[in-house]
Coordinates of C-alpha atoms in Angstrom, one line a residue:
M688 CA 23.1 -3.9 -10.1
I689 CA 20.8 -3.4 -7.1
E690 CA 19.8 -5.8 -4.4
T691 CA 16.1 -5.9 -3.8
D692 CA 14.3 -7.0 -0.6
M693 CA 14.0 -10.5 -2.2
D694 CA 17.7 -10.9 -2.6
Q695 CA 17.4 -10.8 -6.4
Q696 CA 19.5 -8.8 -8.7
L697 CA 17.7 -5.8 -10.1
E698 CA 19.0 -3.9 -13.0
L699 CA 17.8 -0.4 -14.0
R700 CA 18.4 1.2 -17.4
L701 CA 17.2 4.1 -19.4
A702 CA 14.6 3.5 -22.0
S703 CA 15.5 3.8 -25.7
P704 CA 13.1 4.3 -28.7
G705 CA 13.2 0.5 -29.3
D706 CA 11.6 -0.1 -25.9
A707 CA 8.2 1.3 -26.7
E708 CA 6.4 -2.0 -27.3
L709 CA 8.0 -3.6 -24.3
M710 CA 7.0 -0.7 -22.0
H711 CA 3.5 -0.6 -23.4
G712 CA 3.1 -4.2 -22.5
V713 CA 4.3 -3.7 -19.0
I714 CA 2.1 -0.7 -18.4
T715 CA -1.0 -2.3 -19.8
Q716 CA -0.5 -5.5 -17.8
A717 CA 0.4 -3.7 -14.6
F718 CA -2.5 -1.2 -14.7
G719 CA -4.9 -3.8 -16.0
S720 CA -4.2 -6.1 -13.0
R721 CA -5.4 -3.4 -10.5
A722 CA -9.0 -3.0 -9.3
A723 CA -11.3 -1.7 -11.9
L724 CA -11.7 2.0 -11.9
N725 CA -14.4 4.3 -13.3
P726 CA -13.3 6.2 -15.3
P727 CA -10.4 3.8 -16.2
A728 CA -6.8 4.8 -15.7
D729 CA -5.5 7.0 -18.5
A730 CA -2.7 4.4 -18.9
M731 CA -5.2 1.9 -20.2
T732 CA -5.7 4.0 -23.3
D733 CA -2.0 4.3 -24.2
T734 CA -0.9 3.1 -27.6
V735 CA 2.6 2.1 -28.6
A736 CA 2.8 5.4 -30.4
D737 CA 2.0 7.2 -27.1
I738 CA 4.8 5.4 -25.4
E739 CA 7.2 6.3 -28.2
G740 CA 6.2 9.9 -27.6
R741 CA 6.9 9.6 -23.9
I742 CA 10.3 8.1 -24.6
A743 CA 11.2 11.0 -26.9
D744 CA 10.1 13.7 -24.4
Q745 CA 10.6 12.2 -21.0
V746 CA 13.1 10.0 -19.1
G747 CA 12.0 6.3 -19.1
I748 CA 13.4 3.8 -16.7
I749 CA 13.1 0.0 -17.1
A750 CA 13.7 -2.5 -14.3
S751 CA 14.7 -6.1 -14.9
D752 CA 15.6 -9.0 -12.7
E753 CA 16.9 -12.5 -13.3
S754 CA 13.5 -13.5 -14.7
G755 CA 13.2 -10.6 -17.1
V756 CA 11.5 -7.2 -17.2
A757 CA 9.8 -6.3 -13.8
G758 CA 8.6 -2.7 -14.2
C759 CA 9.0 0.7 -15.7
L760 CA 8.2 4.4 -15.3
F761 CA 8.5 7.8 -16.9
C762 CA 9.6 11.1 -15.4
S763 CA 9.1 14.4 -17.1
M764 CA 11.2 17.5 -16.1
H765 CA 9.7 20.9 -15.8
P766 CA 12.6 23.4 -15.1
D767 CA 10.5 26.5 -16.0
A768 CA 7.8 25.8 -13.3
E769 CA 7.7 28.2 -10.4
V770 CA 9.4 25.5 -8.4
P771 CA 11.4 23.2 -10.8
V772 CA 9.7 19.8 -10.6
G773 CA 10.0 16.3 -11.9
M774 CA 6.7 14.5 -12.5
L775 CA 6.4 10.7 -12.4
H776 CA 4.1 9.0 -14.9
R777 CA 3.0 5.4 -15.6
V778 CA 4.8 3.8 -12.6
A779 CA 4.2 0.2 -13.4
V780 CA 5.3 -3.1 -11.7
L781 CA 4.2 -6.4 -13.1
P782 CA 2.0 -8.4 -10.6
G783 CA 4.6 -11.1 -10.0
H784 CA 7.3 -8.6 -9.0
R785 CA 5.4 -6.5 -6.5
R786 CA 6.4 -6.0 -2.9
N787 CA 10.1 -6.7 -3.6
G788 CA 11.4 -3.2 -3.9
V789 CA 11.1 -2.7 -7.7
A790 CA 8.9 0.4 -7.5
F791 CA 11.1 1.9 -4.7
H792 CA 14.3 1.5 -6.7
M793 CA 12.8 2.8 -9.9
V794 CA 11.5 5.9 -8.0
M795 CA 14.8 6.5 -6.3
A796 CA 16.6 6.3 -9.7
A797 CA 14.1 8.8 -11.1
A798 CA 14.6 11.1 -8.1
G799 CA 18.4 11.0 -8.7
L800 CA 18.0 11.9 -12.3
A801 CA 15.5 14.7 -11.4
T802 CA 18.0 16.0 -8.8
D803 CA 20.8 16.0 -11.3
A804 CA 18.6 18.0 -13.7
G805 CA 18.1 20.7 -11.1
M806 CA 14.5 19.8 -10.1
R807 CA 13.5 20.6 -6.5
R808 CA 10.4 18.5 -6.1
L809 CA 9.1 15.2 -7.3
R810 CA 5.4 14.8 -7.9
L811 CA 2.8 12.3 -9.2
I812 CA -1.0 11.9 -9.6
A813 CA -2.6 8.9 -7.8
R814 CA -6.2 7.7 -7.8
Q815 CA -8.2 8.1 -4.6
E816 CA -9.9 4.8 -5.3
L817 CA -6.6 3.0 -4.7
P818 CA -5.9 3.8 -1.0
D819 CA -3.2 1.1 -0.7
V820 CA -1.3 2.8 -3.6
V821 CA -1.7 6.2 -2.0
E822 CA -0.5 4.8 1.4
W823 CA 2.5 3.3 -0.3
W824 CA 3.5 6.8 -1.6
K825 CA 2.9 8.3 1.8
T826 CA 5.1 5.8 3.5
H827 CA 7.9 6.8 1.1
D828 CA 7.7 10.5 2.2
F829 CA 5.2 11.8 -0.4
T830 CA 2.5 14.1 0.9
I831 CA -1.0 14.8 -0.6
V832 CA -0.8 18.5 -1.6
Q833 CA -4.0 18.8 -3.6
E834 CA -7.2 17.0 -4.4
L835 CA -7.4 17.7 -8.2
D836 CA -10.9 16.2 -8.6
E837 CA -13.1 13.5 -7.1
H838 CA -10.7 10.8 -8.4
Q839 CA -7.2 12.3 -8.5
L840 CA -4.7 13.3 -5.8
L841 CA -1.5 15.3 -6.4
L842 CA 1.3 14.0 -4.2
D843 CA 4.7 15.7 -3.7
T844 CA 8.1 15.2 -2.0
A845 CA 11.2 17.3 -1.8
L846 CA 14.2 16.1 -3.7
P847 CA 17.7 16.2 -2.3
T848 CA 19.5 19.5 -2.4
R849 CA 23.1 19.6 -3.9
V850 CA 25.5 22.3 -2.8
S851 CA 28.9 22.7 -4.4
V852 CA 31.6 23.5 -1.8
P853 CA 35.0 24.5 -3.3
T854 CA 37.0 24.9 -0.1
A855 CA 37.1 24.0 3.6
D856 CA 36.2 27.5 4.5
D857 CA 33.1 27.2 2.3
M858 CA 32.2 23.9 4.1
R859 CA 32.3 25.7 7.4
E860 CA 30.3 28.5 6.1
L861 CA 27.7 26.0 4.8
G862 CA 27.5 24.6 8.3
V863 CA 26.9 28.1 9.8
R864 CA 24.0 28.7 7.4
L865 CA 22.6 25.2 8.0
A866 CA 22.6 25.9 11.8
A867 CA 20.0 28.6 11.3
L868 CA 17.6 25.8 10.1
L869 CA 18.2 23.6 13.1
A870 CA 16.1 23.1 16.2
P871 CA 16.1 21.0 19.4
G872 CA 15.3 17.4 18.5
D873 CA 16.9 17.4 15.1
L874 CA 18.9 14.4 14.0
I875 CA 21.6 14.8 11.3
V876 CA 23.1 11.6 9.7
A877 CA 26.3 12.6 7.9
S878 CA 28.1 10.3 5.5
G879 CA 31.1 10.6 3.2
E880 CA 34.5 8.9 2.9
L881 CA 37.5 9.7 5.2
G882 CA 38.5 13.3 4.7
A883 CA 35.4 14.3 2.9
G884 CA 34.6 17.2 5.3
K885 CA 32.1 15.8 7.7
T886 CA 33.9 17.3 10.8
T887 CA 34.5 20.6 9.0
L888 CA 30.8 20.9 8.3
T889 CA 30.1 20.1 11.9
Q890 CA 32.5 22.8 13.0
G891 CA 30.5 25.3 11.0
I892 CA 27.2 24.0 12.6
A893 CA 28.8 24.4 16.0
E894 CA 29.8 28.0 15.1
G895 CA 26.3 28.8 13.9
L896 CA 24.8 27.3 17.1
Q897 CA 27.4 29.1 19.2
V898 CA 28.3 26.1 21.3
S899 CA 31.3 25.8 23.5
G900 CA 34.4 23.7 23.1
P901 CA 36.6 22.8 20.1
V902 CA 34.8 20.5 17.7
T903 CA 37.1 17.6 16.6
S904 CA 36.3 14.1 15.4
P905 CA 35.1 12.1 18.4
T906 CA 36.3 8.8 16.9
F907 CA 37.8 7.5 20.1
V908 CA 35.4 8.9 22.7
L909 CA 32.4 8.2 20.3
S910 CA 30.4 11.3 21.3
R911 CA 30.8 14.8 22.8
I912 CA 28.3 17.2 24.1
H913 CA 28.9 20.9 23.2
H914 CA 26.8 23.2 25.4
P915 CA 25.4 26.4 24.0
R916 CA 26.6 29.9 25.0
G917 CA 23.3 31.4 24.0
T918 CA 19.8 30.3 23.4
A919 CA 20.5 27.8 20.6
P920 CA 20.3 24.0 21.3
Q921 CA 23.3 22.1 22.4
L922 CA 25.2 20.0 19.9
V923 CA 25.7 16.2 20.4
H924 CA 28.5 15.1 18.0
V925 CA 28.8 11.4 17.5
D926 CA 31.2 9.3 15.4
A927 CA 29.8 5.9 14.5
Y928 CA 32.9 4.8 12.5
R929 CA 33.9 2.1 15.0
L930 CA 30.3 0.9 15.7
G931 CA 29.0 -2.2 14.0
S932 CA 25.3 -2.2 14.8
E933 CA 22.3 -0.1 15.9
A934 CA 22.6 -1.8 19.3
E935 CA 26.1 -0.4 19.8
L936 CA 24.8 3.1 18.9
D937 CA 21.9 2.7 21.3
D938 CA 24.4 2.0 24.1
L939 CA 25.4 5.6 23.9
D940 CA 21.9 6.5 25.3
L941 CA 21.5 9.4 22.8
E942 CA 17.7 9.3 23.5
E943 CA 18.4 11.0 26.8
T944 CA 19.6 14.2 25.2
M945 CA 17.9 14.2 21.8
S946 CA 14.9 16.2 22.7
E947 CA 17.0 19.2 23.8
S948 CA 19.9 18.8 21.3
V949 CA 20.9 18.8 17.7
T950 CA 22.4 15.4 17.3
L951 CA 24.9 14.8 14.5
V952 CA 26.1 11.3 13.8
E953 CA 29.0 10.9 11.4
W954 CA 29.2 7.6 9.6
G955 CA 25.6 7.1 10.7
A956 CA 24.0 5.8 7.5
G957 CA 22.5 2.4 8.2
L958 CA 22.9 2.8 11.9
A959 CA 21.2 6.0 13.2
E960 CA 18.1 6.3 11.1
H961 CA 16.0 4.6 13.8
L962 CA 16.7 7.3 16.4
A963 CA 14.1 9.6 15.1
G964 CA 11.2 9.6 12.6
D965 CA 12.5 12.9 11.1
R966 CA 16.1 13.4 10.1
L967 CA 18.4 15.3 7.8
D968 CA 20.6 13.0 5.7
I969 CA 23.8 14.6 4.5
D970 CA 26.2 12.9 2.1
I971 CA 29.5 14.5 1.1
E972 CA 31.1 13.5 -2.2
R973 CA 34.5 14.3 -3.5
S974 CA 35.3 15.2 -7.1
D975 CA 36.6 12.5 -9.3
D976 CA 39.4 14.9 -10.2
I977 CA 42.1 14.4 -7.6
E978 CA 43.4 17.9 -8.2
D979 CA 39.9 19.4 -7.5
D980 CA 39.1 19.9 -3.8
T981 CA 35.4 20.7 -4.5
R982 CA 32.9 18.7 -2.5
T983 CA 29.3 18.1 -3.4
V984 CA 27.1 18.2 -0.3
I985 CA 23.8 16.4 -0.8
L986 CA 21.1 17.2 1.8
H987 CA 17.8 15.3 2.1
G988 CA 15.2 16.0 4.8
V989 CA 13.1 13.0 5.8
G990 CA 9.8 13.3 7.6
P991 CA 7.2 16.0 8.4
R992 CA 9.8 18.2 10.2
W993 CA 11.6 18.9 7.0
R994 CA 8.7 19.3 4.5
A995 CA 8.4 23.0 5.1
V996 CA 12.1 23.7 5.1
D997 CA 13.6 25.1 2.0
L998 CA 17.1 23.6 1.9
W999 CA 17.7 25.3 -1.5
T1000 CA 18.4 28.5 0.4
L1001 CA 21.7 26.9 1.3
N1002 CA 22.5 26.2 -2.3
A1003 CA 21.8 29.9 -3.1
G1004 CA 24.0 31.1 -0.3
R1005 CA 21.2 33.1 1.2
P1006 CA 20.4 33.2 4.9
A1007 CA 18.7 29.9 5.7
G1008 CA 15.2 29.8 7.2
N1009 CA 12.1 27.8 7.3
Q1010 CA 9.9 28.6 4.3
E1011 CA 6.6 27.0 3.4
E1012 CA 6.3 25.9 -0.2
K1013 CA 4.3 28.5 -2.1

């Protein structure tokens, strides 16, 4: 169950063949309630048989709250494209359920499934005649990448990158490679349970940046500044584990050093995002097998700073670098 912005319970589930008529009704009602378009939206010509075909070939997601079904969408996977991509289709929220997070949570669920399937980008087509809809996608980190015709826009966002890390040495090496991507002003928000490897990753970043001083968890001093020995930016290492609010984090006056530093905040999820419009979110997950030390490091760049950065070079183990999407 997921809490929406309206404090209602939202449940997401995968569509099954028996959901075709239900989804057809949601799509028809949702798209029919929008401003009239010329030509009409393709969704308005869908039949129940068309929806059955989508359920067979694509991933369907249905959202429901306490009052019943609230919305649905489809996502097709294209692993053989030049860049493996997931494509969103028929994103539909019923009129009475809009502006309460239904679309956001459905899209996040689709993004997670696309990431699990090995997709690197998430895309959709939106109508130019619906500027409010286009703006909604843009505020959720989608960018217009192509004007397909006088009516249709192609929007795109990067999906999180997953890197499998078998050992602590591999975690440090990942940090070294990641350091090659970093620049002054970058904010990294690192999450993961105790012992997941956040500090080990930071040690690798420090090695890659060639900063001074041993890198240890700053839990009791809250933050440490590691000055560079060369031309790389300094590293500000923060541990927010004992902080309870954004205000307490603000008391550290990180803004004074951010423009000249790489700032890494452990335990920063929910606290540090406001520090910068662009950031790199890192979440480290343990294996469910207690005998398996492998970690999965999930990296997701947020904001314009990260749109041209190919985080998948980290997954491939190649030297990291900024690369524009071809």
